[in-house]
Amino acid sequence: MKTFIYYLPLWALVALLWSCSETGRIIYVNPEGQAMGTGSATDPYNSIEKALLVAELYMEEEGVQDITIHLQAGIYRLTQPIVLSAAQSGLNIIGAGSDQVSIKGSVLLDLKWETYQGKIQVAPIPEGVDFDQFYANGRGQILARYPNYDEEGGDWQGHAADAIAPERIRTWSHPEGAYFHAMHRGRWGGFHYQIAGVDSTGQAILEGGHQNNRPSAPHDQYRMVENVFEELDSPGEWFLDRESKKLYYWPEQGLDMASTTFEGAVLENLISLQGSEEKPVTDIRISGIKFEHTRRTFMNEYEQLLRSDWSIFRGAAFFIEGAENCEVRACEFTQLGGNVIFVSGYNRQIDIAENHIHECGASAICFVGQASAVRSPAFRYGQFVPVAEMDTIKGPQSNEYPKNCTAENNLIYRIGRLEKQSAGVEIAMAMDITVRHNSIYDVPRAGINIGDGTWGGHVLEYNDVFNTVLETGDHGSFNSWGRDRFWHPNRRYMDSLTMANRGMTGWDAIHTTIIRNNRFRCDHGWDIDLDDGSSNYHIYNNLCLNGGIKLREGFDRVVENNVMVNNGMHPHVWFANSEDVIRQNIAMKAHQDVSQRGWGKEIDQNFFTNEDALQLSLSKGLDSASRFGDPLFVDPASLDYRVEEGSPALAVGFENFPMDQFGVQVPALKSLAETPEVPDVDMASQQAVVNSVLWRGMKLKSIETMAEQSATGLPEIAGVMVLKIMDRQAQSLRLKSEDVILEVDGVKIKTVDDFLSLDWERLDKEKAALVVMRNQAERRYRMK
């Protein structure tokens, strides 16, 4: 276990000298201090609450502008969250270092243990104490669950199809109160439910499932249940019986129960900055503190984030709303139950820097505006505001969004431990957010996610993002959506709309988002994934180590001077008038297109590492000035993909960019940060062959790749795609080009062979029922 020590930044040390000035004051706090102390270094107050009251008096009665609350070494347990309003503007709360100062949302538990059964211990809990996270010597323990926790167990760290099967539920004396967690059917995040009871057939009655903005049935395999007494069957598991007020626990091996410190999380939020545009909180500095132990929030009320796949709880351990020129720096955030830092609504110049964030339940850093700032918002994938009713003015309609904020030099890993639709950095309904020099890894979904095009201007640079999409699918280390005002779930209608009014594609994405000088690696999706409608991006000087770059339908994207190891470009369902540009990249595979309607403005001067890739591109009328050969990388074994002097890649215009500036640069954090695995480079051609068949005037093929799955919105790689309808023989099946056939007469169709092997003479006579995926939505109908 590595030990992490923070040293106070220079500005914090300078702040400690303010007590000698005429305008500034330092108020000292120590958990062992006195309630009636003087607040000096030798006679500190004993609580943060007391220091805040004194600080307010200094500000109101003496007009002191610069006040620092200095937290001396110790553990500070909050009975209620710290709330700072505009009245506390100018306040600094500085800890002696995150290795010495901890603010916790947990209570100490004085427990009298007795043996209950076997290795399970039991103890009564005090009246009025309720918690949903339990810690032994600072380590989070496991709420009794099935299947048992397995760090290498994949989704949910262990999953089972029979998690809430009736035969299992029958073994539980009290199913009500249990939590059921399941992945989305397409593994686009997860769902969480509470069991309210059991119906007459033995099935669980579920409440919840509101945590994903693309609703589906729970995945039939990736399931887990917890908070069930009868599932307490392994070391580290615990269960709180709230009715009898008893805590049951199977201690971890070697734990000395007599000397162990036990704690339970009782607060959701530890600190909030609460202001407004009219009366903002300003000039607050928080530094040198460890924040720990908050309750889980997955069953709280969520809100939809426009038409992205996200719903979110607008709350966090550290919550900021209505603030200007504030900073959270050099803190550690760990073992928190939900979101870590949430910058909500109106905010300007909020800096989140040099923090260590790990072992937390949901997202690490969120910059999320209010939907009230969006013109003609729509909130679900299938929704669309009619053009006649649409506000056609560009940009936001209010200031209720974060702008000019920064997430820089943060070390983020092992977040999203429970909430799988989460990210290291989440941006939605925001403008001009800079995400720089962060190391983000070991996450269930994206490392960095942008939920919509409103309103662009973001700069993502020098980040190191890898080991992503570990428990979900159809995603990337970086992911975005752009389902803005122009976007419509019916692709054909959207085509006609944007052809008639090309300008509307820039109504929301008013500023270009820049992705540059990053290192990405995704082994379960794309390194960079621009999904539905993502528009107005400039992507350059990125090292992509595995998944390549995907551009789904959208407009005005320039992708240049990137290195794509073992992969290449993935153009999916482009518009005829996209105006996209792909040039001067190094790729190891040809462009892997799906259902193109056009090839943009320019695709040329790229460098391929094999001739087959170039020839395939040339056969599509692309890359006439592109070349192939050995790029002469400097040192791939050390992740240095600069090219040597004399490389043929330089002849197409490729330029070297730094390979040693990715991720956190703060020495203390950099010494802790991991780096991605070195890929085994294969520069030979590995192009997929399109195997199609002709049947009844249609060209059909099996869904075989993740790219085809993503482009068609399928929950799994299965089904038969209609590539082209060539004559009227196909009319009886009522199919359209780009449909995917999923089921015929109740029989699931996984491949073309499955489809062709059906008894079509009988099916024609009976006018069989079909299930197809069209415009990313399932349709059910009968043959003509």
XYZ file of C-alpha atoms in Angstrom, residues 326-605:
280
model
C -12.845 29.271 -6.170
C -10.341 26.472 -5.855
C -10.115 22.902 -4.560
C -6.454 21.930 -4.536
C -4.154 19.228 -3.150
C -6.908 17.277 -1.415
C -7.572 13.555 -1.299
C -11.040 12.122 -1.835
C -11.588 8.467 -1.042
C -14.268 5.975 0.027
C -17.103 8.297 -0.896
C -20.464 6.798 -1.763
C -21.442 8.846 -4.824
C -20.109 11.710 -6.925
C -16.965 13.328 -5.559
C -16.915 16.963 -6.806
C -19.932 18.468 -8.570
C -19.776 21.938 -10.171
C -23.454 22.646 -10.776
C -25.252 25.412 -12.655
C -23.843 28.940 -12.648
C -20.092 28.843 -11.919
C -17.113 30.759 -13.259
C -13.366 30.150 -12.791
C -13.627 27.064 -10.606
C -10.309 25.227 -10.443
C -10.090 21.576 -9.372
C -6.375 20.815 -9.251
C -3.761 18.419 -7.887
C -6.285 16.166 -6.142
C -6.080 12.431 -5.514
C -9.474 10.796 -6.139
C -10.002 7.060 -5.767
C -12.242 4.303 -4.379
C -15.484 6.238 -4.874
C -18.992 5.221 -5.887
C -19.767 7.409 -8.892
C -18.092 10.172 -10.955
C -14.984 12.062 -9.836
C -15.431 15.600 -11.236
C -18.641 16.879 -12.849
C -19.215 20.202 -14.609
C -22.971 20.196 -15.254
C -25.198 23.153 -16.135
C -28.940 23.523 -15.752
C -31.337 22.591 -18.537
C -32.921 26.027 -18.059
C -29.890 27.437 -19.898
C -30.581 25.324 -22.998
C -32.785 26.502 -25.851
C -35.476 23.994 -26.853
C -34.057 21.139 -24.770
C -35.084 17.524 -25.313
C -34.335 14.919 -22.675
C -34.740 11.423 -24.083
C -33.216 9.735 -27.101
C -36.566 9.503 -28.910
C -37.689 13.065 -28.187
C -37.506 15.970 -30.628
C -38.813 19.536 -30.489
C -40.702 20.265 -33.732
C -38.854 22.716 -35.957
C -41.828 25.078 -36.000
C -41.656 25.313 -32.193
C -37.868 25.425 -31.913
C -35.894 28.385 -30.611
C -33.446 29.129 -33.439
C -31.104 31.516 -31.591
C -27.540 30.256 -31.183
C -26.014 29.476 -27.797
C -27.400 29.460 -24.236
C -30.439 31.392 -23.064
C -29.171 32.001 -19.515
C -25.922 31.823 -17.521
C -26.881 28.793 -15.437
C -23.884 26.717 -16.501
C -20.172 26.293 -15.650
C -17.784 28.336 -17.766
C -14.010 28.875 -17.774
C -13.436 26.114 -15.222
C -10.475 23.754 -14.983
C -9.713 20.179 -13.917
C -5.924 19.937 -13.902
C -3.283 17.567 -12.573
C -5.733 15.261 -10.821
C -5.025 11.564 -10.234
C -8.289 9.657 -10.671
C -8.792 5.890 -10.546
C -11.179 3.230 -9.257
C -14.223 5.471 -9.355
C -17.654 4.303 -10.478
C -17.384 1.448 -8.007
C -21.180 1.220 -7.934
C -22.665 3.661 -10.449
C -21.502 2.530 -13.875
C -22.777 5.440 -15.995
C -19.986 7.564 -14.546
C -16.742 9.229 -15.604
C -13.472 10.596 -14.311
C -14.538 13.982 -15.696
C -18.127 14.621 -16.834
C -19.049 17.735 -18.839
C -22.645 18.582 -19.771
C -24.366 21.883 -20.580
C -21.131 23.808 -20.029
C -18.714 26.061 -21.916
C -14.941 26.485 -22.081
C -13.949 23.748 -19.630
C -10.243 22.849 -19.597
C -9.252 19.276 -18.664
C -5.475 19.119 -18.542
C -2.740 16.771 -17.287
C -5.053 14.332 -15.513
C -4.325 10.611 -15.125
C -7.568 8.631 -15.260
C -7.783 4.843 -15.264
C -9.530 1.744 -13.876
C -13.035 3.044 -14.547
C -16.200 1.199 -15.649
C -17.059 3.544 -18.500
C -15.416 6.650 -20.047
C -12.470 8.416 -18.490
C -13.699 11.753 -19.874
C -17.264 12.239 -21.121
C -18.964 15.171 -22.848
C -22.722 14.699 -22.830
C -23.815 17.193 -25.497
C -22.689 19.978 -27.797
C -23.827 22.795 -25.523
C -21.764 24.891 -25.856
C -18.313 23.635 -26.680
C -15.071 25.507 -26.337
C -13.587 22.795 -24.122
C -9.879 21.985 -24.240
C -8.774 18.446 -23.354
C -4.998 18.199 -23.377
C -2.110 16.172 -21.979
C -4.363 13.650 -20.232
C -3.468 9.981 -19.781
C -6.644 7.903 -19.978
C -6.621 4.092 -20.078
C -8.120 0.925 -18.576
C -11.572 2.274 -19.351
C -14.951 0.748 -20.305
C -14.061 -2.121 -17.964
C -17.648 -3.079 -17.068
C -19.737 -1.642 -19.906
C -19.672 -1.553 -23.711
C -20.014 0.515 -26.908
C -17.984 3.422 -25.503
C -14.508 4.912 -25.354
C -11.781 6.272 -23.123
C -13.099 9.611 -24.326
C -16.796 9.643 -25.226
C -19.165 12.342 -26.396
C -22.703 12.760 -27.643
C -24.082 15.630 -29.665
C -27.824 15.128 -29.753
C -28.366 18.849 -30.055
C -31.274 20.741 -31.618
C -30.579 19.489 -35.153
C -30.458 15.839 -34.089
C -33.425 13.519 -34.666
C -33.751 9.791 -33.875
C -35.064 9.200 -37.406
C -31.928 9.397 -39.518
C -33.716 9.998 -42.788
C -35.630 12.927 -41.348
C -32.434 14.341 -39.834
C -30.700 14.074 -43.209
C -33.419 16.146 -44.875
C -33.458 18.638 -41.989
C -29.726 19.340 -42.069
C -29.586 19.433 -45.850
C -32.280 22.126 -45.798
C -30.684 24.110 -42.966
C -27.007 23.278 -42.521
C -26.536 26.203 -40.144
C -28.619 24.633 -37.400
C -25.813 22.156 -36.684
C -23.951 25.030 -35.024
C -26.772 26.408 -32.901
C -25.566 24.560 -29.790
C -21.940 23.570 -30.458
C -21.037 27.220 -30.931
C -17.342 26.844 -30.015
C -14.847 24.246 -31.224
C -13.866 21.594 -28.686
C -10.179 20.720 -28.875
C -8.755 17.288 -28.018
C -4.964 17.420 -28.301
C -1.766 15.933 -26.943
C -3.506 13.166 -24.977
C -2.711 9.471 -24.614
C -5.726 7.166 -24.767
C -6.048 3.401 -24.570
C -9.350 1.526 -24.579
C -9.298 -2.255 -24.938
C -13.104 -2.540 -24.819
C -14.143 0.176 -27.254
C -12.641 3.193 -28.978
C -9.820 5.361 -27.725
C -11.780 8.430 -28.869
C -15.518 7.916 -29.445
C -17.515 10.796 -30.926
C -21.031 9.391 -30.882
C -24.429 10.504 -32.190
C -24.162 13.980 -33.653
C -20.968 15.131 -31.914
C -19.963 18.222 -33.909
C -17.359 20.986 -34.096
C -14.279 19.134 -32.798
C -10.590 19.555 -33.601
C -8.688 16.378 -32.681
C -4.927 16.414 -33.139
C -1.610 15.232 -31.688
C -3.142 12.320 -29.769
C -1.535 8.932 -29.171
C -4.231 6.253 -29.436
C -2.878 2.911 -28.258
C -5.611 0.443 -29.169
C -9.165 1.455 -30.102
C -8.659 4.066 -32.789
C -10.892 7.086 -33.394
C -14.616 6.864 -34.111
C -16.661 9.649 -35.693
C -20.351 8.872 -35.823
C -22.878 11.169 -37.489
C -21.943 14.799 -36.882
C -20.471 17.849 -38.548
C -17.304 19.888 -38.814
C -14.726 17.560 -37.247
C -11.032 17.841 -38.116
C -8.874 14.828 -37.171
C -5.197 15.317 -37.974
C -1.702 14.343 -36.884
C -2.755 11.507 -34.558
C -1.032 8.138 -34.128
C -3.415 5.158 -34.039
C -1.627 2.013 -32.901
C -3.108 -1.278 -34.150
C -6.164 0.573 -35.429
C -7.396 3.500 -37.498
C -10.427 5.663 -38.233
C -14.013 4.484 -37.714
C -16.363 6.668 -39.780
C -19.955 5.685 -38.938
C -23.121 6.847 -40.730
C -21.764 10.213 -41.843
C -23.959 12.896 -43.334
C -23.436 13.720 -46.986
C -22.518 17.297 -46.048
C -20.559 16.663 -42.844
C -17.509 18.695 -43.985
C -15.314 16.360 -41.898
C -11.541 16.277 -42.447
C -9.144 13.356 -41.801
C -5.552 14.052 -42.745
C -1.902 13.494 -41.865
C -2.594 10.706 -39.374
C -0.580 7.522 -38.895
C -2.889 4.488 -38.974
C -2.321 0.733 -38.979
C -5.702 -0.137 -40.467
C -7.837 1.236 -43.260
C -10.854 3.404 -42.527
C -13.475 1.075 -41.048
C -16.642 2.712 -42.273
C -20.257 1.705 -41.593
C -23.219 3.007 -43.637
C -21.609 6.140 -45.047
C -23.719 8.691 -46.900
C -20.709 10.832 -47.720
C -16.986 11.183 -47.108
C -16.781 14.722 -45.847
C -14.542 17.512 -47.073
C -11.110 15.882 -47.122
C -9.622 12.456 -46.405
C -6.052 12.478 -47.625
C -2.336 12.675 -46.839
